[in-house]
Coordinates of C-alpha atoms in Angstrom, one line a residue:
M28 CA 1.7 12.2 -5.9
C29 CA 2.1 9.2 -7.5
G30 CA 5.3 8.0 -9.5
I31 CA 8.3 9.2 -10.1
V32 CA 11.4 7.9 -12.4
G33 CA 14.7 9.5 -13.5
Y34 CA 17.6 8.3 -15.2
I35 CA 21.2 9.6 -16.3
G36 CA 23.4 7.6 -18.0
P37 CA 24.9 6.8 -21.6
R38 CA 21.3 5.7 -22.9
T39 CA 18.6 7.5 -24.3
A40 CA 16.5 8.6 -21.4
A41 CA 12.9 8.9 -22.8
P42 CA 12.4 5.0 -23.7
I43 CA 13.6 4.2 -20.0
L44 CA 11.4 6.7 -18.4
I45 CA 8.3 5.7 -20.1
E46 CA 9.1 1.8 -19.4
G47 CA 9.6 3.1 -16.0
L48 CA 6.3 4.9 -15.6
R49 CA 4.5 2.0 -17.1
R50 CA 5.8 -0.3 -14.3
L51 CA 4.2 2.3 -11.9
E52 CA 0.9 2.5 -13.5
Y53 CA -0.6 0.4 -10.9
R54 CA -0.1 3.2 -8.4
G55 CA -3.0 4.9 -9.8
Y56 CA -2.6 8.2 -11.9
D57 CA -4.5 10.7 -14.1
S58 CA -1.5 12.4 -16.5
A59 CA 2.1 11.6 -17.2
G60 CA 5.1 13.6 -18.6
L61 CA 8.9 14.0 -18.9
A62 CA 11.6 16.3 -18.7
I63 CA 14.6 15.7 -20.9
Q64 CA 18.0 17.3 -20.9
P65 CA 19.3 17.5 -24.5
D66 CA 22.7 18.5 -25.5
S67 CA 21.5 21.9 -26.7
G68 CA 21.2 23.7 -23.6
H69 CA 17.4 23.7 -22.6
L70 CA 14.9 21.4 -21.4
L71 CA 12.2 19.2 -23.4
I72 CA 9.0 19.1 -21.7
R73 CA 6.4 16.5 -22.9
K74 CA 3.3 15.8 -20.7
R75 CA -0.3 15.0 -21.2
Q76 CA -3.5 14.2 -19.5
G77 CA -4.7 10.5 -19.6
R78 CA -2.8 7.0 -19.6
I79 CA 0.5 6.6 -20.7
D80 CA -0.2 4.7 -23.8
H81 CA -2.8 7.0 -25.0
G82 CA -1.2 10.2 -24.3
L83 CA 2.6 10.7 -23.4
A84 CA 3.6 7.8 -25.6
H85 CA 2.0 9.2 -28.6
L86 CA 3.5 12.8 -27.8
I87 CA 6.7 11.6 -27.6
A88 CA 6.3 9.5 -31.1
E89 CA 5.0 12.7 -32.3
S90 CA 7.7 15.1 -30.8
P91 CA 10.6 13.1 -30.0
A92 CA 12.9 14.4 -26.9
P93 CA 16.6 12.9 -27.4
G94 CA 18.7 13.3 -24.2
S95 CA 20.3 11.0 -21.8
T96 CA 19.4 12.7 -18.6
G97 CA 15.5 13.1 -17.6
I98 CA 13.0 12.7 -15.1
G99 CA 9.3 11.4 -15.4
H100 CA 6.0 11.6 -13.5
T101 CA 2.6 10.0 -13.4
R102 CA 0.3 12.4 -11.2
W103 CA -2.4 11.3 -9.0
A104 CA -4.2 14.6 -8.7
T105 CA -4.2 16.5 -5.2
H106 CA -4.1 20.3 -6.2
G107 CA -6.3 20.7 -9.2
P108 CA -8.2 18.7 -11.7
P109 CA -6.5 16.3 -14.4
T110 CA -5.5 18.4 -17.1
D111 CA -2.3 18.9 -19.5
A112 CA -1.3 22.1 -17.4
N113 CA -1.4 20.4 -14.1
S114 CA 0.4 17.4 -15.2
H115 CA 3.9 16.9 -14.0
P116 CA 6.9 18.2 -14.6
H117 CA 6.4 21.7 -13.5
T118 CA 8.8 24.4 -14.5
D119 CA 10.2 27.6 -12.8
A120 CA 9.5 31.1 -14.2
S121 CA 12.6 30.8 -16.9
G122 CA 11.5 27.6 -18.0
R123 CA 14.9 26.1 -17.1
I124 CA 14.2 24.1 -14.0
A125 CA 11.9 21.0 -13.9
V126 CA 10.7 19.5 -10.9
V127 CA 8.7 16.2 -10.4
H128 CA 7.1 15.9 -7.0
N129 CA 5.2 13.2 -5.0
G130 CA 3.4 14.5 -1.7
V131 CA 1.8 17.7 -0.5
I132 CA 3.3 21.4 0.1
E133 CA 0.9 22.4 2.8
N134 CA 1.9 25.9 2.7
F135 CA 1.7 26.5 -1.0
D136 CA -0.8 29.0 -1.0
R137 CA 1.1 31.4 1.3
L138 CA 4.3 30.9 -0.9
K139 CA 2.5 31.2 -4.1
A140 CA 0.9 34.5 -2.8
R141 CA 4.4 35.9 -1.9
L142 CA 6.0 34.9 -5.4
R143 CA 2.8 36.4 -7.2
A144 CA 3.5 39.6 -5.3
E145 CA 7.0 39.5 -6.6
G146 CA 5.9 39.0 -10.1
H147 CA 5.9 35.5 -10.7
E148 CA 3.1 34.3 -13.0
F149 CA 1.7 30.5 -12.6
V150 CA 0.2 28.2 -15.3
S151 CA -1.2 25.6 -13.1
D152 CA -3.4 25.0 -10.1
T153 CA -0.5 22.5 -8.4
D154 CA 1.7 22.9 -5.1
T155 CA 4.5 21.6 -7.4
E156 CA 4.8 24.5 -9.4
V157 CA 5.1 26.9 -6.6
L158 CA 8.2 24.8 -5.5
A159 CA 9.7 24.9 -8.9
H160 CA 9.4 28.9 -8.8
L161 CA 11.1 28.9 -5.4
I162 CA 14.1 26.8 -6.6
G163 CA 14.2 29.0 -9.6
E164 CA 14.1 32.1 -7.3
E165 CA 17.0 30.8 -5.4
M166 CA 18.8 30.0 -8.7
G167 CA 18.8 33.6 -9.5
R168 CA 20.4 34.7 -6.3
P169 CA 24.2 35.7 -6.2
I170 CA 26.6 32.6 -7.0
D171 CA 29.1 31.6 -4.0
P172 CA 32.6 32.3 -5.4
G173 CA 34.1 28.9 -6.6
A174 CA 30.7 27.1 -6.6
T175 CA 30.2 24.7 -9.5
P176 CA 26.8 24.8 -11.4
A177 CA 25.7 21.6 -9.7
D178 CA 27.0 23.2 -6.2
T179 CA 24.5 26.0 -7.2
L180 CA 21.7 24.0 -8.0
L181 CA 21.8 22.1 -4.8
R182 CA 22.1 24.9 -2.7
A183 CA 18.8 26.5 -4.6
V184 CA 16.9 23.1 -4.0
T185 CA 17.9 23.0 -0.5
R186 CA 17.0 26.5 0.5
A187 CA 13.7 26.1 -1.2
L188 CA 12.9 23.1 0.7
R189 CA 13.7 24.9 3.9
E190 CA 10.6 27.0 3.1
V191 CA 8.2 24.6 2.5
I192 CA 5.8 22.7 5.0
G193 CA 4.5 19.2 4.1
T194 CA 5.7 16.0 2.3
Y195 CA 7.9 15.6 -0.7
G196 CA 9.9 13.1 -2.7
I197 CA 11.3 15.3 -5.7
A198 CA 13.4 15.2 -8.6
V199 CA 15.1 18.3 -10.3
V200 CA 16.8 18.7 -13.5
S201 CA 18.1 22.3 -14.9
A202 CA 19.0 23.1 -18.3
D203 CA 22.2 25.1 -16.9
V204 CA 23.5 22.0 -15.0
P205 CA 24.1 19.2 -17.7
G206 CA 24.2 15.3 -16.5
V207 CA 22.8 16.0 -13.1
I208 CA 19.6 15.2 -11.3
I209 CA 19.0 16.5 -7.7
A210 CA 16.7 14.1 -5.4
A211 CA 15.3 14.7 -2.1
R212 CA 12.6 13.2 0.1
R213 CA 10.7 13.9 3.4
G214 CA 7.7 11.7 4.0
S215 CA 7.2 10.2 0.4
P216 CA 9.6 7.4 -0.7
L217 CA 12.4 7.9 -3.2
I218 CA 15.0 5.4 -4.2
I219 CA 18.1 5.7 -6.1
G220 CA 19.0 2.5 -8.5
V221 CA 22.7 2.1 -9.0
G222 CA 24.0 0.9 -12.1
A223 CA 27.2 0.3 -14.3
G224 CA 27.9 4.0 -15.4
E225 CA 24.4 5.2 -14.9
H226 CA 21.9 5.9 -12.0
F227 CA 18.1 5.9 -11.9
V228 CA 15.6 7.6 -9.3
A229 CA 12.2 6.0 -8.4
S230 CA 9.5 6.3 -6.0
D231 CA 9.2 2.7 -6.1
A232 CA 11.6 -0.3 -6.9
A233 CA 9.2 -1.9 -9.4
A234 CA 10.1 1.0 -11.8
L235 CA 13.9 0.3 -11.7
V236 CA 14.3 -3.5 -11.1
A237 CA 14.7 -4.5 -14.7
H238 CA 17.8 -2.3 -14.8
T239 CA 19.4 -2.8 -11.3
R240 CA 19.0 -4.5 -8.1
Q241 CA 21.3 -2.3 -6.4
V242 CA 19.7 0.4 -4.7
V243 CA 20.0 3.5 -2.1
Y244 CA 17.1 4.3 0.2
L245 CA 16.9 7.9 0.9
N246 CA 16.0 9.0 4.4
D247 CA 13.9 11.9 5.4
Y248 CA 15.6 15.3 4.8
D249 CA 18.5 13.6 2.5
V250 CA 19.2 15.4 -0.6
A251 CA 21.1 13.5 -3.5
V252 CA 23.2 14.7 -6.3
I253 CA 23.1 12.2 -8.8
R254 CA 25.4 11.8 -11.9
A255 CA 26.1 9.2 -14.3
D256 CA 29.3 8.2 -12.6
G257 CA 28.5 8.4 -8.8
L258 CA 26.1 10.2 -6.3
S259 CA 26.7 12.1 -3.1
V260 CA 24.0 12.7 -0.3
T261 CA 23.6 15.1 2.5
N262 CA 21.0 15.8 5.1
L263 CA 19.0 19.2 5.5
G264 CA 19.1 18.5 9.3
T265 CA 22.5 17.2 9.8
D266 CA 24.4 18.2 6.8
T267 CA 25.7 14.7 6.4
A268 CA 24.3 11.3 5.4
Q269 CA 25.3 7.8 5.2
V270 CA 25.0 6.3 1.8
Q271 CA 24.3 2.4 2.2
I272 CA 23.9 0.1 -0.9
S273 CA 20.8 -2.5 -0.5
R274 CA 19.8 -5.2 -2.7
L275 CA 16.3 -5.7 -3.9
E276 CA 14.7 -9.1 -2.9
F277 CA 12.7 -9.3 -6.1
D278 CA 13.5 -9.5 -9.9
A279 CA 11.6 -8.1 -12.7
A280 CA 9.9 -11.2 -13.5
A281 CA 8.2 -11.1 -10.1
A282 CA 6.3 -7.7 -11.1
E283 CA 5.4 -9.2 -14.5
R284 CA 1.5 -10.3 -15.0
G285 CA 2.6 -13.5 -16.8
T286 CA -0.2 -15.6 -18.5
Y287 CA -2.9 -14.0 -16.1
A288 CA -5.3 -11.3 -17.5
H289 CA -5.0 -8.6 -14.7
F290 CA -2.4 -8.5 -11.8
M291 CA -5.0 -8.8 -9.2
L292 CA -5.9 -12.1 -10.5
K293 CA -2.2 -13.2 -10.5
E294 CA -2.1 -12.2 -7.0
I295 CA -4.9 -13.9 -5.9
F296 CA -3.9 -17.3 -7.3
E297 CA -0.2 -16.6 -5.6
Q298 CA -1.6 -17.0 -2.1
P299 CA -1.1 -20.4 -1.6
D300 CA 2.6 -19.8 -2.2
T301 CA 2.7 -16.3 -0.3
V302 CA 1.3 -18.0 2.8
R303 CA 3.7 -20.8 2.4
N304 CA 6.6 -18.0 2.3
A305 CA 5.2 -16.3 5.5
L306 CA 5.2 -19.6 7.1
R307 CA 8.6 -20.6 5.9
G308 CA 11.1 -21.4 8.5
R309 CA 8.8 -19.7 11.4
M310 CA 7.5 -22.8 12.9
D311 CA 9.0 -25.1 15.6
F312 CA 6.9 -28.0 15.9
N313 CA 9.1 -29.5 18.6
E314 CA 8.7 -26.5 20.7
A315 CA 5.1 -25.9 19.5
T316 CA 5.9 -22.5 19.0
P317 CA 6.7 -19.9 16.3
R318 CA 10.2 -18.6 15.6
L319 CA 10.2 -15.0 14.5
G320 CA 13.5 -13.3 13.8
G321 CA 13.6 -9.6 13.4
L322 CA 11.2 -8.7 16.6
N323 CA 14.5 -7.3 18.3
M324 CA 12.6 -8.3 21.5
T325 CA 13.7 -10.7 24.3
L326 CA 11.3 -13.0 25.3
S327 CA 11.3 -11.3 28.8
E328 CA 10.3 -8.1 27.1
L329 CA 7.8 -9.7 24.9
R330 CA 6.1 -11.1 28.0
S331 CA 6.2 -7.7 29.7
V332 CA 3.6 -6.4 27.3
D333 CA 0.3 -6.0 28.9
R334 CA -1.4 -4.0 26.2
I335 CA -1.3 -4.1 22.0
V336 CA -2.4 -1.4 19.9
I337 CA -2.5 -1.9 16.1
A338 CA -2.5 0.7 13.8
A339 CA -3.3 0.5 10.3
C340 CA -5.2 1.7 7.3
G341 CA -7.6 0.0 4.5
T342 CA -7.3 -3.7 4.0
S343 CA -4.3 -3.7 6.8
W344 CA -6.8 -2.3 9.0
H345 CA -9.0 -5.3 8.5
A346 CA -6.2 -7.7 9.1
G347 CA -5.6 -6.0 12.5
L348 CA -9.0 -6.6 13.4
V349 CA -8.3 -10.4 12.8
G350 CA -5.1 -9.7 14.8
E351 CA -7.3 -8.4 17.7
Y352 CA -9.4 -11.4 18.0
L353 CA -6.0 -13.3 17.6
F354 CA -4.1 -12.0 20.4
E355 CA -7.0 -11.9 22.7
E356 CA -7.8 -15.6 22.2
F357 CA -4.1 -16.9 22.0
A358 CA -2.4 -14.6 24.7
H359 CA -5.2 -12.8 26.6
L360 CA -3.7 -9.8 25.8
P361 CA -6.0 -6.5 25.5
T362 CA -5.6 -5.2 22.1
E363 CA -7.2 -2.3 20.1
V364 CA -7.2 -1.6 16.4
E365 CA -7.0 2.1 15.5
Y366 CA -7.2 3.8 11.9
A367 CA -3.8 5.2 11.9
S368 CA -5.2 8.4 10.2
E369 CA -6.9 9.0 13.9
F370 CA -4.1 7.4 16.1
R371 CA -1.6 9.9 14.9
Y372 CA -3.5 12.9 16.2
R373 CA -5.1 11.3 19.4
N374 CA -3.4 11.7 22.5
A375 CA -3.8 8.3 23.4
P376 CA -3.0 6.9 26.9
L377 CA -0.3 4.6 26.2
D378 CA 1.3 3.2 29.2
K379 CA 4.9 1.9 29.3
H380 CA 4.1 -1.8 28.8
T381 CA 2.1 -0.9 25.8
L382 CA 3.2 -2.5 22.4
L383 CA 2.2 -0.6 19.2
L384 CA 2.1 -2.7 16.4
V385 CA 1.9 -1.3 12.9
I386 CA 0.6 -2.9 9.5
T387 CA 1.4 -1.9 5.9
Q388 CA 1.9 -3.4 2.7
S389 CA 4.1 -0.8 1.1
G390 CA 6.0 0.3 4.2
E391 CA 5.5 4.2 3.2
T392 CA 1.7 4.8 4.2
A393 CA 2.0 8.4 5.3
D394 CA -0.6 8.0 8.2
T395 CA 0.9 4.5 9.5
L396 CA 4.3 6.4 9.5
A397 CA 3.1 9.3 11.4
G398 CA 1.5 7.1 14.1
L399 CA 4.8 5.2 14.3
R400 CA 7.1 8.2 15.0
E401 CA 4.4 9.5 17.6
A402 CA 4.8 6.6 19.4
R403 CA 8.4 6.3 19.1
R404 CA 8.6 9.8 20.3
R405 CA 6.9 9.0 23.3
G406 CA 9.1 6.2 24.1
H407 CA 7.3 3.4 23.0
R408 CA 8.5 0.2 21.3
V409 CA 6.9 -0.3 17.7
L410 CA 6.9 -3.4 15.7
A411 CA 6.0 -3.4 12.1
L412 CA 4.4 -5.9 9.8
C413 CA 5.5 -5.1 6.5
N414 CA 5.9 -6.3 2.8
V415 CA 8.6 -4.0 1.4
V416 CA 12.4 -4.7 2.7
G417 CA 14.0 -1.2 2.8
S418 CA 10.8 0.8 3.2
T419 CA 10.7 3.7 5.7
I420 CA 8.3 1.9 8.1
A421 CA 10.7 -1.4 7.9
R422 CA 13.8 1.2 8.7
E423 CA 12.3 3.1 11.5
A424 CA 10.3 0.6 13.5
D425 CA 12.0 -1.2 16.3
G426 CA 11.6 -4.4 14.7
G427 CA 9.3 -6.4 12.7
I428 CA 8.1 -9.3 10.5
Y429 CA 8.4 -9.0 6.9
L430 CA 5.3 -10.6 4.8
H431 CA 7.7 -12.1 1.8
A432 CA 4.8 -11.9 -0.4
G433 CA 6.6 -10.3 -3.2
P434 CA 5.5 -7.4 -5.1
E435 CA 1.9 -6.5 -5.0
I436 CA 0.9 -4.6 -8.2
G437 CA -3.2 -4.7 -8.1
V438 CA -4.2 -1.4 -6.3
A439 CA -6.8 -3.5 -4.4
S440 CA -4.8 -5.8 -1.8
T441 CA -5.1 -9.4 -2.0
K442 CA -1.9 -11.6 -1.3
A443 CA -1.0 -9.0 1.5
F444 CA -3.9 -9.4 3.5
T445 CA -3.6 -13.2 3.6
S446 CA 0.0 -12.8 4.3
Q447 CA -0.6 -9.9 7.1
V448 CA -3.1 -12.8 8.5
T449 CA -0.9 -15.4 8.5
V450 CA 2.2 -13.4 10.3
L451 CA -0.5 -12.0 12.9
T452 CA -1.3 -15.5 13.6
L453 CA 2.3 -16.4 14.2
L454 CA 2.9 -13.3 16.3
A455 CA -0.2 -14.0 18.5
L456 CA 0.4 -17.6 18.8
L457 CA 4.3 -17.0 20.2
M458 CA 2.8 -14.3 22.6
G459 CA 0.4 -17.1 24.0
R460 CA 2.9 -19.6 24.0
I461 CA 5.3 -17.5 26.2
R462 CA 2.4 -16.8 28.6
Q463 CA -0.4 -19.7 29.3
L464 CA -1.1 -21.4 25.9
S465 CA -0.6 -25.0 26.1
S466 CA 1.9 -26.9 23.8
A467 CA -1.0 -29.0 22.7
R468 CA -3.0 -26.0 21.3
G469 CA 0.2 -24.5 20.0
L470 CA 0.9 -27.6 18.0
Q471 CA -2.7 -27.8 16.8
V472 CA -2.6 -24.2 15.3
L473 CA 0.9 -24.8 13.5
R474 CA -0.6 -27.9 12.0
A475 CA -3.7 -26.1 10.8
L476 CA -1.5 -23.3 9.7
E477 CA 0.5 -25.7 7.4
A478 CA -2.3 -27.1 5.6
V479 CA -3.7 -23.5 4.8
P480 CA -1.8 -23.4 1.6
G481 CA -3.2 -26.8 0.2
Q482 CA -6.7 -25.4 1.2
L483 CA -6.5 -22.3 -0.6
E484 CA -5.8 -24.2 -3.6
E485 CA -8.8 -26.1 -2.9
I486 CA -10.7 -22.9 -3.1
L487 CA -9.1 -21.4 -6.1
A488 CA -10.3 -24.7 -7.9
Q489 CA -13.9 -23.2 -7.5
E490 CA -13.3 -20.0 -9.8
G491 CA -15.5 -21.0 -12.4
H492 CA -18.2 -21.5 -9.9
I493 CA -17.6 -18.1 -8.2
A494 CA -17.6 -16.4 -11.9
A495 CA -20.9 -17.9 -12.4
L496 CA -22.1 -16.3 -9.2
A497 CA -20.6 -12.9 -10.5
R498 CA -22.7 -13.2 -13.7
K499 CA -25.9 -13.6 -11.9
Y500 CA -25.4 -10.7 -9.5
Q501 CA -23.2 -8.1 -11.6
H502 CA -26.3 -6.1 -11.9
A503 CA -27.2 -5.8 -8.2
R504 CA -26.5 -2.1 -7.0
D505 CA -25.8 -2.9 -3.4
F506 CA -24.3 -5.8 -1.6
F507 CA -24.4 -6.5 2.4
F508 CA -21.4 -8.7 3.8
V509 CA -21.8 -10.2 7.4
G510 CA -20.1 -12.5 9.6
R511 CA -19.4 -12.9 13.3
Q512 CA -16.2 -12.6 15.2
Y513 CA -13.1 -13.7 13.0
Q514 CA -15.7 -13.2 10.1
Y515 CA -16.6 -9.6 10.9
P516 CA -13.3 -8.1 9.6
V517 CA -13.5 -10.5 6.4
A518 CA -17.1 -9.0 5.7
L519 CA -15.5 -5.7 5.9
E520 CA -12.7 -6.8 3.6
G521 CA -15.0 -8.5 1.1
A522 CA -17.3 -4.8 0.9
L523 CA -14.0 -3.1 0.3
K524 CA -12.8 -5.5 -2.5
L525 CA -16.1 -4.8 -4.1
K526 CA -16.3 -1.3 -3.8
E527 CA -12.8 -0.8 -4.9
I528 CA -12.9 -2.4 -8.2
S529 CA -16.5 -2.8 -9.0
Y530 CA -17.7 0.8 -7.8
L531 CA -20.7 -1.0 -6.4
H532 CA -21.9 0.1 -3.1
A533 CA -21.2 -2.5 -0.4
E534 CA -21.2 -2.7 3.2
G535 CA -19.7 -5.0 5.9
Y536 CA -21.3 -5.5 9.3
P537 CA -21.3 -7.8 12.2
A538 CA -23.9 -10.3 11.6
A539 CA -26.1 -9.6 14.4
E540 CA -26.0 -5.6 13.7
L541 CA -27.8 -6.1 10.4
K542 CA -31.3 -6.1 12.5
H543 CA -30.2 -3.0 14.4
G544 CA -31.0 -0.7 11.4
P545 CA -29.2 -1.9 8.0
I546 CA -32.0 -4.6 7.6
A547 CA -34.4 -2.1 6.2
M548 CA -32.2 -2.0 3.1
I549 CA -32.7 -5.7 2.4
D550 CA -34.8 -6.5 -0.6
A551 CA -35.1 -8.9 -3.5
Q552 CA -32.5 -7.0 -5.6
T553 CA -30.0 -6.6 -2.7
P554 CA -27.6 -9.6 -2.3
T555 CA -26.1 -10.5 1.1
V556 CA -22.9 -12.4 1.4
V557 CA -23.1 -14.3 4.5
L558 CA -19.8 -15.6 6.1
A559 CA -20.8 -18.8 8.3
P560 CA -18.0 -21.3 8.6
A561 CA -18.6 -24.3 10.8
D562 CA -17.1 -22.4 13.8
G563 CA -18.6 -21.6 17.3
L564 CA -21.1 -19.2 16.2
M565 CA -22.1 -20.6 13.1
E566 CA -25.9 -21.3 14.5
K567 CA -25.9 -17.9 15.5
T568 CA -25.4 -16.6 12.3
A569 CA -27.6 -18.8 10.6
S570 CA -30.3 -17.3 12.5
N571 CA -29.3 -13.6 11.0
L572 CA -29.3 -15.8 7.6
Q573 CA -33.1 -16.4 8.2
E574 CA -33.9 -12.8 8.9
I575 CA -32.6 -11.9 5.7
K576 CA -34.1 -14.7 3.7
A577 CA -37.6 -13.8 5.6
R578 CA -37.2 -10.4 3.6
S579 CA -36.3 -12.0 0.2
G580 CA -33.1 -10.9 0.2
P581 CA -30.7 -12.9 -1.8
I582 CA -28.1 -14.9 0.1
I583 CA -24.7 -15.9 -1.2
L584 CA -23.3 -18.4 1.6
V585 CA -19.7 -19.2 2.5
T586 CA -19.5 -21.9 4.7
T587 CA -17.5 -25.2 5.6
R588 CA -18.0 -28.0 3.2
G589 CA -20.5 -30.6 4.7
Q590 CA -22.7 -28.0 6.2
D591 CA -25.7 -29.2 3.8
A592 CA -28.6 -28.2 6.2
L593 CA -27.3 -24.6 6.4
A594 CA -26.7 -24.5 2.7
A595 CA -30.3 -25.3 1.9
Q596 CA -31.4 -22.1 3.3
A597 CA -29.3 -20.1 0.9
D598 CA -29.6 -19.1 -2.7
E599 CA -25.9 -19.8 -3.6
V600 CA -23.1 -21.5 -1.9
I601 CA -19.2 -21.4 -1.7
W602 CA -17.6 -24.1 0.1
V603 CA -14.2 -23.9 2.3
P604 CA -12.4 -26.8 3.9
P605 CA -12.5 -27.1 7.5
T606 CA -10.0 -25.6 9.8
L607 CA -9.7 -23.9 13.3
D608 CA -11.9 -20.9 14.1
P609 CA -9.1 -18.5 14.3
L610 CA -7.8 -19.5 10.8
Y611 CA -11.1 -19.3 8.9
P612 CA -10.2 -15.7 7.7
L613 CA -7.6 -17.1 5.5
L614 CA -10.0 -19.4 3.7
T615 CA -13.3 -17.4 3.6
V616 CA -11.7 -14.0 2.1
L617 CA -10.6 -15.7 -1.0
P618 CA -13.9 -16.4 -2.6
L619 CA -14.8 -12.7 -1.9
Q620 CA -11.6 -11.6 -3.7
L621 CA -12.7 -13.9 -6.5
L622 CA -16.5 -12.7 -6.4
A623 CA -15.1 -8.8 -6.7
Y624 CA -12.8 -9.4 -9.5
H625 CA -15.3 -11.1 -11.7
I626 CA -18.0 -8.8 -11.0
A627 CA -15.7 -5.7 -11.9
L628 CA -14.6 -7.7 -14.9
L629 CA -18.0 -8.2 -16.2
R630 CA -18.8 -4.3 -15.4
G631 CA -16.1 -3.3 -17.3
C632 CA -13.9 -2.0 -14.7
D633 CA -10.1 -1.5 -14.8
V634 CA -9.4 -4.1 -12.1
D635 CA -5.7 -3.2 -11.6
K636 CA -6.2 0.5 -11.7
P637 CA -9.6 1.4 -10.3
R638 CA -10.5 5.0 -10.4
N639 CA -9.6 7.6 -8.0
L640 CA -7.4 5.3 -5.9
A641 CA -3.4 4.9 -5.6
K642 CA -1.4 1.8 -4.3
S643 CA 0.7 3.4 -1.9
V644 CA -0.8 6.6 -0.1
T645 CA 1.8 9.0 1.0
V646 CA -0.3 11.9 1.3
E647 CA -2.8 12.4 4.3

């Protein structure tokens, strides 16, 4: 992995490919490269370790690559360290076939050993080069009578793919088949952009939205033959495939940074609007209940659910933890939250009335997708909370709810979290209202949700104060984040944000658990962020605050405006407006995002593209 771009049409390919790769930089990468088909019957390969502007762009300037067909890639290392040799594209033994690849070929070592025994030599450590050699080997086999060069390349790619085990999103070009790109996917997203006399390939819509909003989403085992004037798609399993053109719901401007210094800061400040978008048209005040289209379940079917299992990864898992409290409080439904990477391999006992709820920003997270497929294989209904229309998880789930947060470019998720929690609140409230939850409580929650966007704007007005706190604590080496009940997942999320973008060690704990071991780490150099809004457990959390203070630990308190007595016990205070207990996570997470952002900025970190991380994790 991590990013794929392809172009075929009348224009010069290289500038389009480099522009597309730049739009995918947010996904995280360590090298970049292109393969261009010129008119002279060979391939021009340009690739280099490092950032695009520091490597590939300079290389293209020094050694131009003319041609109107090409493929490009940004690599996030899985096999072999970041080097020029390990960068994509990779070629076959003849150098006349080039492949870019996202995913992992799990049996590459056995295939590589077989090919070496047959005389193949390899120049990289990657699994992708093995796939390129397999395709090249198939191209050398006898040609079917009457087959066109494109037919021969398609046959070679499909035969090679039948030999591999693992996941892939690939684009292939051949010097012997001008004006053709072959694209295929299994478990790793791939999109074809449809233009006027030109076509595009990308692993993410952000790479092509500046050129077209008409796209075809490839399904698993689809193989596409793409030309400037059209495309055809077959499927390795069924030998047929249906091509459906969809329209992207966002434009290029939504994926631009605008006047903000970083995408992450822009997305933090977008949260009042993204929460509004998540709520828009979904609140029925007359009936004191949410109205959620897309669930594809009747009220009777929803009422028959007697257990919910939530599967997610990373920040989405933290949102799921908030959801656990929400479902239990509003609907009295037993709820469990699983790491999708563990759930997919467990033989978890799920009875027929269990609903699986998967949460994902990208809709392509490999572990979450695998959990969804396993649950559906066993006959369970799966709903998805997803931000990307047309993504694999959105298409394969039985139903779901879109977040409508717009493209999230920063690797460290911010606005997706608050949108996920907002939608989880609506779903939990709906499940409660069709059971025992009163209309008075339902209306109270809806009114409080309606007020959240304005309250988020109040918190954003404190950015200067939070930036000052960041300056004070930027040199700390360790942080603790603590909270109780609804605030515990927020503590985990706050610690994750700080780790992701500032590379500081940070841990989140239930506040009461600090004294069961971790408090041994507290000293005058270790700040603790205490989440203690004016909820039902504020006084309990206050006692934990005292335990930290007794050990000289600096305390950054996040609490509700007006709690002056509690604030007097802390070294620093960040205020949030009052709301209902279940809605405080939407407010208290915002200061933690800003704190992490400003600490990372002061430490000179790459906020939008933190080291070693990728935005959409499409491998195990």
